Coordinates of C-alpha atoms in Angstrom, one line a residue:
Chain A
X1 CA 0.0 0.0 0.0
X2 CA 1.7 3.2 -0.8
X3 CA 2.1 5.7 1.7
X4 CA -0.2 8.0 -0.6
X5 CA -3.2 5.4 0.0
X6 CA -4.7 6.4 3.6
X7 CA -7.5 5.5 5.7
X8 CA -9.5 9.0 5.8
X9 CA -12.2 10.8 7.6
X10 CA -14.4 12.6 5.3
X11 CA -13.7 15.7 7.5
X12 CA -9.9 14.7 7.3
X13 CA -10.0 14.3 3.9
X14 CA -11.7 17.9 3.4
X15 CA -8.9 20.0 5.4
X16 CA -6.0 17.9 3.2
X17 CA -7.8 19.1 0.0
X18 CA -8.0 22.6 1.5
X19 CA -4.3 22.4 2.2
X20 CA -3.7 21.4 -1.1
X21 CA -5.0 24.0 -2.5
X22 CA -3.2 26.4 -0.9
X23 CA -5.6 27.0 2.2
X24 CA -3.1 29.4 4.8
X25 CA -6.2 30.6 6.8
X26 CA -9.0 28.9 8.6
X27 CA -11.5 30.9 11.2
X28 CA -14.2 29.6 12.4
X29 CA -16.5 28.2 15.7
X30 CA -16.3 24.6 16.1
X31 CA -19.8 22.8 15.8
X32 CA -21.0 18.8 15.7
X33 CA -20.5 17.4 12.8
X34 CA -17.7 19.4 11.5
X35 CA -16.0 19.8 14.6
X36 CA -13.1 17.9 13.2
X37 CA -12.6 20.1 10.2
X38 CA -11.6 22.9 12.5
X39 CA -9.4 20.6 15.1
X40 CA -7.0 19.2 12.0
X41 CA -6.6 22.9 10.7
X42 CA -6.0 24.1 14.0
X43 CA -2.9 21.6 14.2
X44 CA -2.1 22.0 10.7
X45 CA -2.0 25.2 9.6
X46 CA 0.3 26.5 12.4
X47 CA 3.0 23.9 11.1
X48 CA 3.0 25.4 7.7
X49 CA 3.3 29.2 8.1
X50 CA -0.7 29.3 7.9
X51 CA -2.9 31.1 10.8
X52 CA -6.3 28.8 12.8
X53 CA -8.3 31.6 14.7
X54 CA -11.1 30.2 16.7
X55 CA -13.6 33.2 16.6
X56 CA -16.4 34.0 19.6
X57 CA -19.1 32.9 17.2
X58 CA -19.6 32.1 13.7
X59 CA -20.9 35.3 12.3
X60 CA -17.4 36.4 13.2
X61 CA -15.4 33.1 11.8
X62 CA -17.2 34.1 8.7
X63 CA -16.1 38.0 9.0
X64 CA -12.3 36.5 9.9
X65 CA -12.5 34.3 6.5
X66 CA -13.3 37.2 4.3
X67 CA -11.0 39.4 6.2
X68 CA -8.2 36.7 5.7
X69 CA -9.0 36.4 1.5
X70 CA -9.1 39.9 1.3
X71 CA -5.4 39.9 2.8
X72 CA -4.8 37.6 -0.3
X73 CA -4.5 34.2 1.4
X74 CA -6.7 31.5 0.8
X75 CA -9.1 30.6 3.6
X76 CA -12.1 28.4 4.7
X77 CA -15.0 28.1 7.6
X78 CA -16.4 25.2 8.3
X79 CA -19.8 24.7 10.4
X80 CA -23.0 23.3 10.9
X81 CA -26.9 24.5 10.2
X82 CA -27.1 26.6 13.5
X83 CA -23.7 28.0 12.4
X84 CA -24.5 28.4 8.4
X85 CA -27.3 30.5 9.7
X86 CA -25.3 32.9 11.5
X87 CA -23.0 33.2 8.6
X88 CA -25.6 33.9 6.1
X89 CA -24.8 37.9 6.3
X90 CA -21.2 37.7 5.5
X91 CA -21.9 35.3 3.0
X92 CA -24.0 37.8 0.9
X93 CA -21.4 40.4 2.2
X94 CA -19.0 38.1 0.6
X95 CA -21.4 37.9 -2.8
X96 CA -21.9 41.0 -3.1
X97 CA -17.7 42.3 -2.2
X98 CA -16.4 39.3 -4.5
X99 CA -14.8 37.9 -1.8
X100 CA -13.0 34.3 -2.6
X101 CA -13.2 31.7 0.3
X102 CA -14.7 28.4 1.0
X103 CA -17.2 27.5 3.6
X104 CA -17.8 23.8 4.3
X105 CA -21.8 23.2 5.4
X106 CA -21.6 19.4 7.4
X107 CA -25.5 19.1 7.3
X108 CA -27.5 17.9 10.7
X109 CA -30.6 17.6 11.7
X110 CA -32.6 20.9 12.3
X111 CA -34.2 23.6 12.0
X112 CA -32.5 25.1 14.8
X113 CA -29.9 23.2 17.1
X114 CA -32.6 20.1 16.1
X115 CA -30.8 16.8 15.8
X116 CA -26.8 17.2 16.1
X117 CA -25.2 13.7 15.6
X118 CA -28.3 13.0 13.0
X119 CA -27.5 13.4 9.4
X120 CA -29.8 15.5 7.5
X121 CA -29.9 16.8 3.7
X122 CA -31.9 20.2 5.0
X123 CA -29.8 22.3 4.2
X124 CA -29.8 22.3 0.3
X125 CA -32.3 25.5 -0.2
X126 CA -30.2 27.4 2.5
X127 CA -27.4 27.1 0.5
X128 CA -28.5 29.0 -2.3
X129 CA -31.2 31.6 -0.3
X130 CA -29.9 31.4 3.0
X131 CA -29.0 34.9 2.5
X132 CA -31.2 37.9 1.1
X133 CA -31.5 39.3 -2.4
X134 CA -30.4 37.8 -5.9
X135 CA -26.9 36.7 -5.4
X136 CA -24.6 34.1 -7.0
X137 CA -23.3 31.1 -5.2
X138 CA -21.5 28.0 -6.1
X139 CA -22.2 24.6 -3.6
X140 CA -20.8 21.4 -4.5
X141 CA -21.8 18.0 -2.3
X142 CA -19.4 14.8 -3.1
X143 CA -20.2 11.6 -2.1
X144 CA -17.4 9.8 -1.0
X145 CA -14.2 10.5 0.9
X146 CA -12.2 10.7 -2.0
X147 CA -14.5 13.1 -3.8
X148 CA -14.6 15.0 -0.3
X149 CA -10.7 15.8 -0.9
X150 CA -10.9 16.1 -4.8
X151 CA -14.3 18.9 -5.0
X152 CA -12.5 21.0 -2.0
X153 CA -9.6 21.3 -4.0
X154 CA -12.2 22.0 -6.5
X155 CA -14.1 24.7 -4.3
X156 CA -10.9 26.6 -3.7
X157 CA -10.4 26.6 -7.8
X158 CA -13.7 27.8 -8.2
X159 CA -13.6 30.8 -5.6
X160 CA -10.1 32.2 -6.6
X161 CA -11.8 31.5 -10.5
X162 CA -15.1 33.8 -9.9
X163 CA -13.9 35.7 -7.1
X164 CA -17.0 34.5 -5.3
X165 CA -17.6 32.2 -2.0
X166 CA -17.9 28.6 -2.5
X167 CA -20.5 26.1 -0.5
X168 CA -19.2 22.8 0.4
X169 CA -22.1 20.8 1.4
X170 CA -21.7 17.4 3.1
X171 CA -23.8 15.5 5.6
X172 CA -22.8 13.9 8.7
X173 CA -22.9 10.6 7.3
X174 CA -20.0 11.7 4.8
X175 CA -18.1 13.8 7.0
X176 CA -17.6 11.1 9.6
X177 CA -17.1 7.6 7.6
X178 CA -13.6 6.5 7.0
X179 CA -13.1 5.5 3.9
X180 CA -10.2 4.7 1.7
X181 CA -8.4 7.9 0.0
X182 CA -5.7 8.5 -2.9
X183 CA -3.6 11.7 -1.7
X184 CA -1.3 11.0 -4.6
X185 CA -3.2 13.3 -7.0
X186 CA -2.4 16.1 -4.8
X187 CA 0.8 16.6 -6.9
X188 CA -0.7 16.7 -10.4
X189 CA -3.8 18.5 -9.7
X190 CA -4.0 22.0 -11.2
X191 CA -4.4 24.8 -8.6
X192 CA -5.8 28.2 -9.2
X193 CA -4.9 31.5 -7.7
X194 CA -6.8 34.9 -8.1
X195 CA -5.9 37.5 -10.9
X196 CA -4.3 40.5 -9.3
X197 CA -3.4 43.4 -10.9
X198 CA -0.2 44.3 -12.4
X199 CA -0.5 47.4 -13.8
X200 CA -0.3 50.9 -11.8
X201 CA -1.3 51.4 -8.0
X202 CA -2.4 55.0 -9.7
X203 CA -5.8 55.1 -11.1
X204 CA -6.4 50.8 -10.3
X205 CA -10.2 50.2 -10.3
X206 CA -11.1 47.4 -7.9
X207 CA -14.3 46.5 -9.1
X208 CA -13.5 46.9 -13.2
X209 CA -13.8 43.4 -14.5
X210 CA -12.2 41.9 -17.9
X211 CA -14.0 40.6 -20.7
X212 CA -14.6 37.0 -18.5
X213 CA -16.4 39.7 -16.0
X214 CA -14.1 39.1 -13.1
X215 CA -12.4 42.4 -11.8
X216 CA -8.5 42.1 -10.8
X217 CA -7.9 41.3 -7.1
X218 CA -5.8 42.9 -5.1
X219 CA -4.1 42.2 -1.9
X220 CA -5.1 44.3 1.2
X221 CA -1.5 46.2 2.3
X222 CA 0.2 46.0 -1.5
X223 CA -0.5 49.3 -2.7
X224 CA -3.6 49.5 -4.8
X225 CA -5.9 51.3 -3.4
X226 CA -9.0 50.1 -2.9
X227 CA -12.6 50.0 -0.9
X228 CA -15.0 47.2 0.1
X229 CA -18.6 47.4 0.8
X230 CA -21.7 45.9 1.6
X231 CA -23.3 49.0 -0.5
X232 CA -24.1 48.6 -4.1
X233 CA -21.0 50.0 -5.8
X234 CA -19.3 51.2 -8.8
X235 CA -15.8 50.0 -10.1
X236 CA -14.3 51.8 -8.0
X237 CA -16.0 50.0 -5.0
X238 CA -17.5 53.3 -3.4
X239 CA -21.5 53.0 -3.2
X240 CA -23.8 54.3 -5.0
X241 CA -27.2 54.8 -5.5
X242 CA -27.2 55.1 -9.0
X243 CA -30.0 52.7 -11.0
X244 CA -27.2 52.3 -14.0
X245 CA -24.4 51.5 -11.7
X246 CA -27.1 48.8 -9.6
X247 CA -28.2 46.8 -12.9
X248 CA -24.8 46.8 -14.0
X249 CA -23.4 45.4 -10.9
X250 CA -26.1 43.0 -10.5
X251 CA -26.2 42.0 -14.3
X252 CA -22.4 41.0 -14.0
X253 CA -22.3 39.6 -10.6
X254 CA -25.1 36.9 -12.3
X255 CA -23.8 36.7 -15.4
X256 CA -19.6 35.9 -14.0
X257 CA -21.6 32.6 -12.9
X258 CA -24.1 32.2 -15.5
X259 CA -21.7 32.0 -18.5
X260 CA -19.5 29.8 -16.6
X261 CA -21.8 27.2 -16.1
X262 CA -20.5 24.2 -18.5
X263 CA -17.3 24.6 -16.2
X264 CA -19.4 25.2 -12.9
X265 CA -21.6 22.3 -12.9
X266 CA -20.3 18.6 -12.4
X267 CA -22.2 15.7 -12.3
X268 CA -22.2 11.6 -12.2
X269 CA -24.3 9.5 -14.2
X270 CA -24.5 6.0 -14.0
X271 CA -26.4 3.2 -15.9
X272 CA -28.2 5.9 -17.6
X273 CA -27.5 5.0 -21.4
X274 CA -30.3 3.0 -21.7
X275 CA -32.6 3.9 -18.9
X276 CA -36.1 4.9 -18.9
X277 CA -36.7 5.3 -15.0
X278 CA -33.8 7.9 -12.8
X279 CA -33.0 8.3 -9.5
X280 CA -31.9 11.6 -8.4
X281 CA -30.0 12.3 -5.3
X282 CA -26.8 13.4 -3.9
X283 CA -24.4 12.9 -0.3
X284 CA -25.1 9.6 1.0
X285 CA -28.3 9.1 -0.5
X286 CA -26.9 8.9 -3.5
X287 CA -24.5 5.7 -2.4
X288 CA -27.7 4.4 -1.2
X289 CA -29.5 5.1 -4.8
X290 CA -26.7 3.4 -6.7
X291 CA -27.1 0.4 -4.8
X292 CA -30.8 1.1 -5.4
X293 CA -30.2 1.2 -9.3
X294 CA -28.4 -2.4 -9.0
X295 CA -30.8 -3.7 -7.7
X296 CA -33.3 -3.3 -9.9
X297 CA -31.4 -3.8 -12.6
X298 CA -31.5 -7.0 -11.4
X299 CA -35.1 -7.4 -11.8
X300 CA -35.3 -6.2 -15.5
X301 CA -35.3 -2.5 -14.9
X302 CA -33.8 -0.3 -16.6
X303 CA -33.1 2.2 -13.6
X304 CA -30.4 4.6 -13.6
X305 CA -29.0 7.5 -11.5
X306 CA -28.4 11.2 -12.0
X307 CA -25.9 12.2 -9.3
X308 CA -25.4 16.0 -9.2
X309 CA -22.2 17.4 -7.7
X310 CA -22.7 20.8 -7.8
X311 CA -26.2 22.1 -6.3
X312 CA -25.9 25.4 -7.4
X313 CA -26.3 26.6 -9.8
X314 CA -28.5 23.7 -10.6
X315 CA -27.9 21.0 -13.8
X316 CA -30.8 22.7 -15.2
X317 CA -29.7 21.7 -18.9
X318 CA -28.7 18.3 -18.1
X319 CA -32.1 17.7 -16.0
X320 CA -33.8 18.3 -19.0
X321 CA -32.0 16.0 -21.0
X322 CA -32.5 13.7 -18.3
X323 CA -36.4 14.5 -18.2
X324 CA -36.6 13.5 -22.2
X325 CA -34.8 10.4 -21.7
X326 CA -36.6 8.7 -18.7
X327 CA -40.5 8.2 -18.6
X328 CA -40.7 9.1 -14.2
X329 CA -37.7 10.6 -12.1
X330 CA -37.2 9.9 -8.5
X331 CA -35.8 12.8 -6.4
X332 CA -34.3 10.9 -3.1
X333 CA -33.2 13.3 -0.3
X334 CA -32.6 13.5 3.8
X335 CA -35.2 16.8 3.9
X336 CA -38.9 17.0 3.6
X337 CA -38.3 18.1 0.0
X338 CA -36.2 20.7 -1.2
X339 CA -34.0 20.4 -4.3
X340 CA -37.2 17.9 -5.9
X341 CA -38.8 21.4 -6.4
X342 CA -36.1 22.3 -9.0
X343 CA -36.4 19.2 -10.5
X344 CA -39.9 19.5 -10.9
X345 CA -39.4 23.0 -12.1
X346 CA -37.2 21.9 -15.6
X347 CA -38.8 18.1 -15.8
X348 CA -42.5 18.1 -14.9
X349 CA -43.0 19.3 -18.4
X350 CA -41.4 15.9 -19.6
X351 CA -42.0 12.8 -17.2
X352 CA -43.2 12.7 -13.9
X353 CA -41.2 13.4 -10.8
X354 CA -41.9 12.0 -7.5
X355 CA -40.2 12.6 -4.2
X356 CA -39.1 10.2 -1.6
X357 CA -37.9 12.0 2.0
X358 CA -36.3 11.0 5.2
X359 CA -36.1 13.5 7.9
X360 CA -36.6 11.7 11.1
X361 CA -32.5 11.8 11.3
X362 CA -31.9 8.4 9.6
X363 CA -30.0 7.9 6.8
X364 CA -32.2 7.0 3.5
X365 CA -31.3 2.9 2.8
X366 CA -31.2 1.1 0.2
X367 CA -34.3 -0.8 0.4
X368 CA -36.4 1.7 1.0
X369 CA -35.3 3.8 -1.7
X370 CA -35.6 0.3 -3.6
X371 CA -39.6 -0.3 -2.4
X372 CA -40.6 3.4 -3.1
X373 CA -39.5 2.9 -6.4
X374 CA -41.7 -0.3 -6.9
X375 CA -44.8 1.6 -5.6
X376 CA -44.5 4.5 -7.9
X377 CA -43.4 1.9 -11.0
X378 CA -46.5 -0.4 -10.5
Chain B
X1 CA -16.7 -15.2 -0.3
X2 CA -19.8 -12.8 0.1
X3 CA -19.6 -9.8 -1.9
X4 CA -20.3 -7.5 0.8
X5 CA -18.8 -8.1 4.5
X6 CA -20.3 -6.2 7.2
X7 CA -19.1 -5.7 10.9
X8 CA -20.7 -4.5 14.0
X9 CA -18.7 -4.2 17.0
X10 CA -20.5 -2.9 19.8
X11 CA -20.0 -2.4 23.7
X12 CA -19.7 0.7 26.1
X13 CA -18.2 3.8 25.2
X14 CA -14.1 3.7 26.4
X15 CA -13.6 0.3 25.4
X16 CA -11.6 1.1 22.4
X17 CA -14.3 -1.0 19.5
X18 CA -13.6 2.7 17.4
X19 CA -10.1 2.2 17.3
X20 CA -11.1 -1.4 16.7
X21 CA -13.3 -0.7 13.5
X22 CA -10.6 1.8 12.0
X23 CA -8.0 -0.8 12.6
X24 CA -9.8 -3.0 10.8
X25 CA -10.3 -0.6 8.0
X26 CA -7.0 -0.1 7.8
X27 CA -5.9 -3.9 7.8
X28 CA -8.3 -4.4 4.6
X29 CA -6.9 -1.6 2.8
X30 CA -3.3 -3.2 3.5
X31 CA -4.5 -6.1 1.8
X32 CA -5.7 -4.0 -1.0
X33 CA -9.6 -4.0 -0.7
X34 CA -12.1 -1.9 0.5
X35 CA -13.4 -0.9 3.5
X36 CA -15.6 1.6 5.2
X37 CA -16.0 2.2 8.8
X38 CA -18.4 4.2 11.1
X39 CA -19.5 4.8 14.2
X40 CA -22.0 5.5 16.4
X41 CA -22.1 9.4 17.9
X42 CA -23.7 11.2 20.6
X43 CA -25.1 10.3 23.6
X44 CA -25.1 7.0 22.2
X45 CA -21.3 7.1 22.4
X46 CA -20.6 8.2 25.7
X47 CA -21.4 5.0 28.1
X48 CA -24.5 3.1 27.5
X49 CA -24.2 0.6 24.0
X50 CA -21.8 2.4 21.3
X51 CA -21.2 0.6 18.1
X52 CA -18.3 0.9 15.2
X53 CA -19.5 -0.7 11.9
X54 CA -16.9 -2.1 9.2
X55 CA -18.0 -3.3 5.5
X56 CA -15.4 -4.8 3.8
X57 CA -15.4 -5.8 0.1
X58 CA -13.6 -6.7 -2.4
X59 CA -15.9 -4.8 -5.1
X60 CA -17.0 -1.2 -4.7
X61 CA -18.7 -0.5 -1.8
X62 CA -22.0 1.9 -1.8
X63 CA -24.2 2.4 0.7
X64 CA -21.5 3.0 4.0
X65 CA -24.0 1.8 6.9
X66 CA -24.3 -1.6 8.3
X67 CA -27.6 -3.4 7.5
X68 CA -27.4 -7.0 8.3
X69 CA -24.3 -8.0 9.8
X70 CA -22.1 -10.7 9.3
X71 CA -20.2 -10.9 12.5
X72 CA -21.5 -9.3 15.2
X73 CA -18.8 -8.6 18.6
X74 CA -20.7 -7.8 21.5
X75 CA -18.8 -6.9 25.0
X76 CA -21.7 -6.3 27.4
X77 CA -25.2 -7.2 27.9
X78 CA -26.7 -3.8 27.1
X79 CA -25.2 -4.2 23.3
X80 CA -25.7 -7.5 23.0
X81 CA -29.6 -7.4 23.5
X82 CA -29.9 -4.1 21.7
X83 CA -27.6 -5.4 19.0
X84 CA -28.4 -9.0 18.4
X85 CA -31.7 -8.4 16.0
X86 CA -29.0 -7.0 13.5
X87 CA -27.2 -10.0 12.6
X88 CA -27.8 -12.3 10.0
X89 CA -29.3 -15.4 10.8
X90 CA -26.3 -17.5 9.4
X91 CA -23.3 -14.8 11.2
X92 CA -21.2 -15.4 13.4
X93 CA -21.7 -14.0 17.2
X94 CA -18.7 -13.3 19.4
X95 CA -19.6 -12.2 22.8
X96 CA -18.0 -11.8 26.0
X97 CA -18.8 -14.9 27.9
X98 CA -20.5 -12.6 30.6
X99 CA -23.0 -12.0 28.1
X100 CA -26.1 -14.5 28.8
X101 CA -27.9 -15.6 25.8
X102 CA -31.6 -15.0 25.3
X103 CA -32.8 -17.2 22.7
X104 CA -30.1 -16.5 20.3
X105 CA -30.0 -19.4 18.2
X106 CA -29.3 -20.2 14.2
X107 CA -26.0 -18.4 14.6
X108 CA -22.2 -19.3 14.8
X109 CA -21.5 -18.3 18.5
X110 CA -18.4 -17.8 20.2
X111 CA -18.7 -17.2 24.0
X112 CA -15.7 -16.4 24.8
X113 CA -13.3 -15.0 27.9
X114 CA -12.4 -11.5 26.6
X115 CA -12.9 -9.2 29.2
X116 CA -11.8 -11.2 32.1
X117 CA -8.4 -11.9 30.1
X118 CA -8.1 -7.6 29.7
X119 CA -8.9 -6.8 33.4
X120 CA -7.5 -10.0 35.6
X121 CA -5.0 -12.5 33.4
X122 CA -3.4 -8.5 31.3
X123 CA -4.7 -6.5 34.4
X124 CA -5.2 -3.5 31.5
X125 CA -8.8 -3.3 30.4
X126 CA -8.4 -1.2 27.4
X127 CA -6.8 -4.1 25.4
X128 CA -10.1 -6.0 25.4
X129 CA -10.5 -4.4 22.0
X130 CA -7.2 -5.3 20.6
X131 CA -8.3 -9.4 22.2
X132 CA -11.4 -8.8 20.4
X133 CA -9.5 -8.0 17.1
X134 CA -7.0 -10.9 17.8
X135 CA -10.5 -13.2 18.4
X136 CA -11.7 -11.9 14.8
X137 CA -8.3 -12.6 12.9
X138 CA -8.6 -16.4 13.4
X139 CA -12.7 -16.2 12.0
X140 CA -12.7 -13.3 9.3
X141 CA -11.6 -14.7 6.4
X142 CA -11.8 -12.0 4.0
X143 CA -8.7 -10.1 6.0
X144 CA -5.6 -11.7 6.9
X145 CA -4.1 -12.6 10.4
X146 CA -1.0 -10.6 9.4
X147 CA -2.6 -7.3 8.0
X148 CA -5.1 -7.1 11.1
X149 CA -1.5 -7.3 13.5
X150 CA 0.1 -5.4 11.4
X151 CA -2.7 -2.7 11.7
X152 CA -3.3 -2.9 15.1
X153 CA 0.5 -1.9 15.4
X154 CA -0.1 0.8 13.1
X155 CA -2.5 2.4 14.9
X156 CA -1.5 1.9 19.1
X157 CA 0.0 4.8 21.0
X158 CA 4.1 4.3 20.7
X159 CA 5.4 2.1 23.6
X160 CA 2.3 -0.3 24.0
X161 CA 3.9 -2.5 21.1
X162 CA 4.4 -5.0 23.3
X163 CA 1.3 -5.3 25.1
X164 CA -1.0 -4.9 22.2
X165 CA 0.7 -7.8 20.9
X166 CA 0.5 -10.0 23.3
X167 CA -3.4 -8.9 23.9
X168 CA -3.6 -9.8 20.0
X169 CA -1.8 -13.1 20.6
X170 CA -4.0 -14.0 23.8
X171 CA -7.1 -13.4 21.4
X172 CA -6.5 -15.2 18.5
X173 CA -5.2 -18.6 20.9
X174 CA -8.9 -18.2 22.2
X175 CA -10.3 -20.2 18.4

């Protein structure tokens, strides 16, 4: 077994991806189930030059992150539901700013404190509209603990990419399985880093993007000058109240995501080439759907899953394909139904979509997944 | 072989069956197949029955809980009688031989001194779990003997070589 091959934690597995990518700043307020993810960073990021700052809550881990990205390093919060909630204003801060960081979601139980050990899937409409107003946001959920430390790595890209804070979803069944990992392709993956500028300090206009819509960052201390608000603001990052500078703002902020999407939005499908019935889910459930799939393959269906990695923005064109192909979609998920309403929203014109939910804390199995799909088949 | 191997090793919290499961993981991925391991969390955890669940396979492995076991380790009464309904009805039951039997039949069981051999013959209770692994090594056959030492050495705090060893030893001279 080579040294490279180890025995990982999901949560392990996340905080060696976020090293890899260049992670040098992690702030944040522990919480069940992502406690770990803040205790490995705390021991490793000291031993490599980096900074761990355990704040007095999580609205301020959140501030801490984007004060950390906007002092050019790369950096990363991890938390819960209760926790997500209280960084939902510095998350649209961070929107709205174009602030690059990562913030890992390791879904329980709720609303509220609700169920802390219990997994949960609750958390997927937060994600996107957690915080007010139209805002962009990137979240990508893996499945395994491998995928765990391949899509941080991933999150990290994406954020320094779009200048724009990335959601890492997992669940508590994820976070704390161990589970067999490949750190060897930490030395051919491709990292990204921010553009910064590199012409004059003199005249340098924060907020003036390229043509790919994404203004030049630079580091807080270096010279350009520069300001950062919550406010609506121009290119030069002062507010304004102007309704030209507010659509234009908006229209890019959007669009920087948007036009990116065939890059943006990742996905699995399997045993789909000849299918006429889909499963949809993602996390854990989706482990427990592709043993699902199997097994009625076995009986003479032809089942198959659609697996999407990135939440948001949604697989809208891919769902639709998906809706053309298969007579009935099943959307499986740990919440009383949440991302089945998008699926509904670009396939009910096609097939038919039905939901099967799990919210008492207990992971969705196999079998059940497996007799749902007979009822609604019959 | 069955495709799919599952493990639940239950007790009470502090007797070591996490470090138990994860050194089990890790002795199946030394012999280069797969394994997934979990555990109980919570209140659960902390006294009262706590269980670590292994699946080992040589084929990809999807769904990461435990639903019917195939070996089943149970180290007190409270885990055993919450625990027992989980295992298949052809596994293979190894229990603490202070663990009475209620009606358990149909199963391969193997009552055996484990914690007795930790706390009087070792006088070290927290290497009933290590016993429990050395117990397992001589039934499992999907891992080997070796690769189940050789993880249990991985994994034990530096200077308790020795005595994890020879709790290993005592174990497996129990089949």
């Amino acid at each position: 077994m080579s040294d490279q091959i180890k025995l990982l934690q999901g949560n392990e597995a996340c905080v060696e991806g976020a090293l890899a990518a260049g992670m040098e700043f992690y702030a944040g307020y522990p919480i069940t189930p992502s406690t770990e993810i803040a205790e490995i960073s705390a021991q490793k990021l000291p031993a490599i030059g980096g900074h761990f700052i355990q704040m007095e809550d999580e609205i301020a881990g959140m501030a801490a992150t984007l004060g950390a990205s906007l002092a050019g390093k790369k950096s990363m919060t991890a938390t819960s539901g209760p926790g997500f909630s209280l960084k939902q204003e510095n998350l649209g801060y961070g929107c709205i700013a174009e602030i690059p960081c990562v913030i890992v979601n390791v879904q329980r139980g709720g609303p509220s404190t609700g169920l802390p050990t219990s997994p949960s899937q609750g958390d997927i409409m937060q994600a996107k509209w957690g915080t007010h107003g139209d805002h962009p946001i990137i979240a990508l959920y893996p499945n395994s603990v491998q995928e765990i430390f391949d899509i941080t790595i991933e999150c990290f890209n994406m954020a320094e990419k779009y200048r724009t804070p990335v959601i890492l979803l997992l669940d508590e069944i994820i976070a704390h399985m161990r589970e067999k990992v490949d750190l060897s392709s930490k030395d051919s993956i491709k990292i990204i880093d921010r553009k910064r500028p590199t012409g004059p300090k003199e005249g340098y206009l924060p907020y003036k993007a390229d043509e790919d819509l994404i203004p030049n960052m630079a580091d807080f201390g270096t010279g350009y000058r520069q300001h950062v608000t919550g406010l609506t603001h121009d290119v030069t990052g002062f507010p304004s109240n102007s309704p030209i500078v507010a659509l234009d703002m908006m229209t890019r902020l959007m669009k920087k995501i948007e036009i990116n999407k065939k890059d943006i939005v990742k996905y699995e499908e399997y045993r789909l080439a000849d299918a006429d019935f889909a499963i949809v889910a993602f996390g854990a459930t989706s482990r427990a759907a592709k043993d699902t799939v199997n097994r009625l393959r076995e009986d003479g269906i032809k089942a198959g899953l659609f697996r999407p990695i990135t939440i948001w923005p949604i697989a809208e064109d891919e769902l639709i394909s998906l809706s053309k192909k298969v007579n009935k979609i099943i959307v499986a998920e740990m919440n009383m139904g949440q991302y089945v309403n998008e699926v509904e929203r670009v396939a009910c014109k096609n097939c038919s979509v039905e939901f099967y939910g799990r919210f008492d804390g207990q992971p969705i199995n196999p079998d059940e997944i497996y007799d749902f799909a007979m009822e609604v088949l019959r | 072989m069955p495709k799919k191997y599952e493990i639940r090793l239950s007790g009470s919290g502090g007797q070591g069956l996490i470090l138990a499961g994860i050194i089990l993981a890790d002795a199946s991925l030394l012999q280069g197949i797969n394994a997934i391991q979990s555990q109980s969390y919570g209140p659960e955890a902390r006294g009262g029955a706590s269980k670590s669940e292994v699946i080992i396979s040589e084929t990809e492995i999807n769904y990461p809980k435990v639903q019917k076991c195939d070996m089943l380790l149970c180290l007190t009464q409270k885990s055993y009688d919450q625990y027992i309904a989980s295992l298949k009805n052809d596994g293979i039951l190894i229990i603490d031989d202070s663990i009475e039997l209620r009606g358990a039949n149909g199963f391969k069981i193997l009552s055996l001194p484990i914690l007795k051999t930790a706390n009087i013959e070792m006088k070290r209770p927290m290497v009933a779990n290590i016993i429990s692994l050395g117990v397992i090594s001589k039934v499992l056959d999907i891992v080997k003997e070796e690769n189940i030492l050789k993880a249990v050495l991985k994994r034990v705090p530096p200077g308790t070589d020795v005595i994890n060893e020879t709790a290993f030893y005592k174990g497996a001279s129990m089949i």
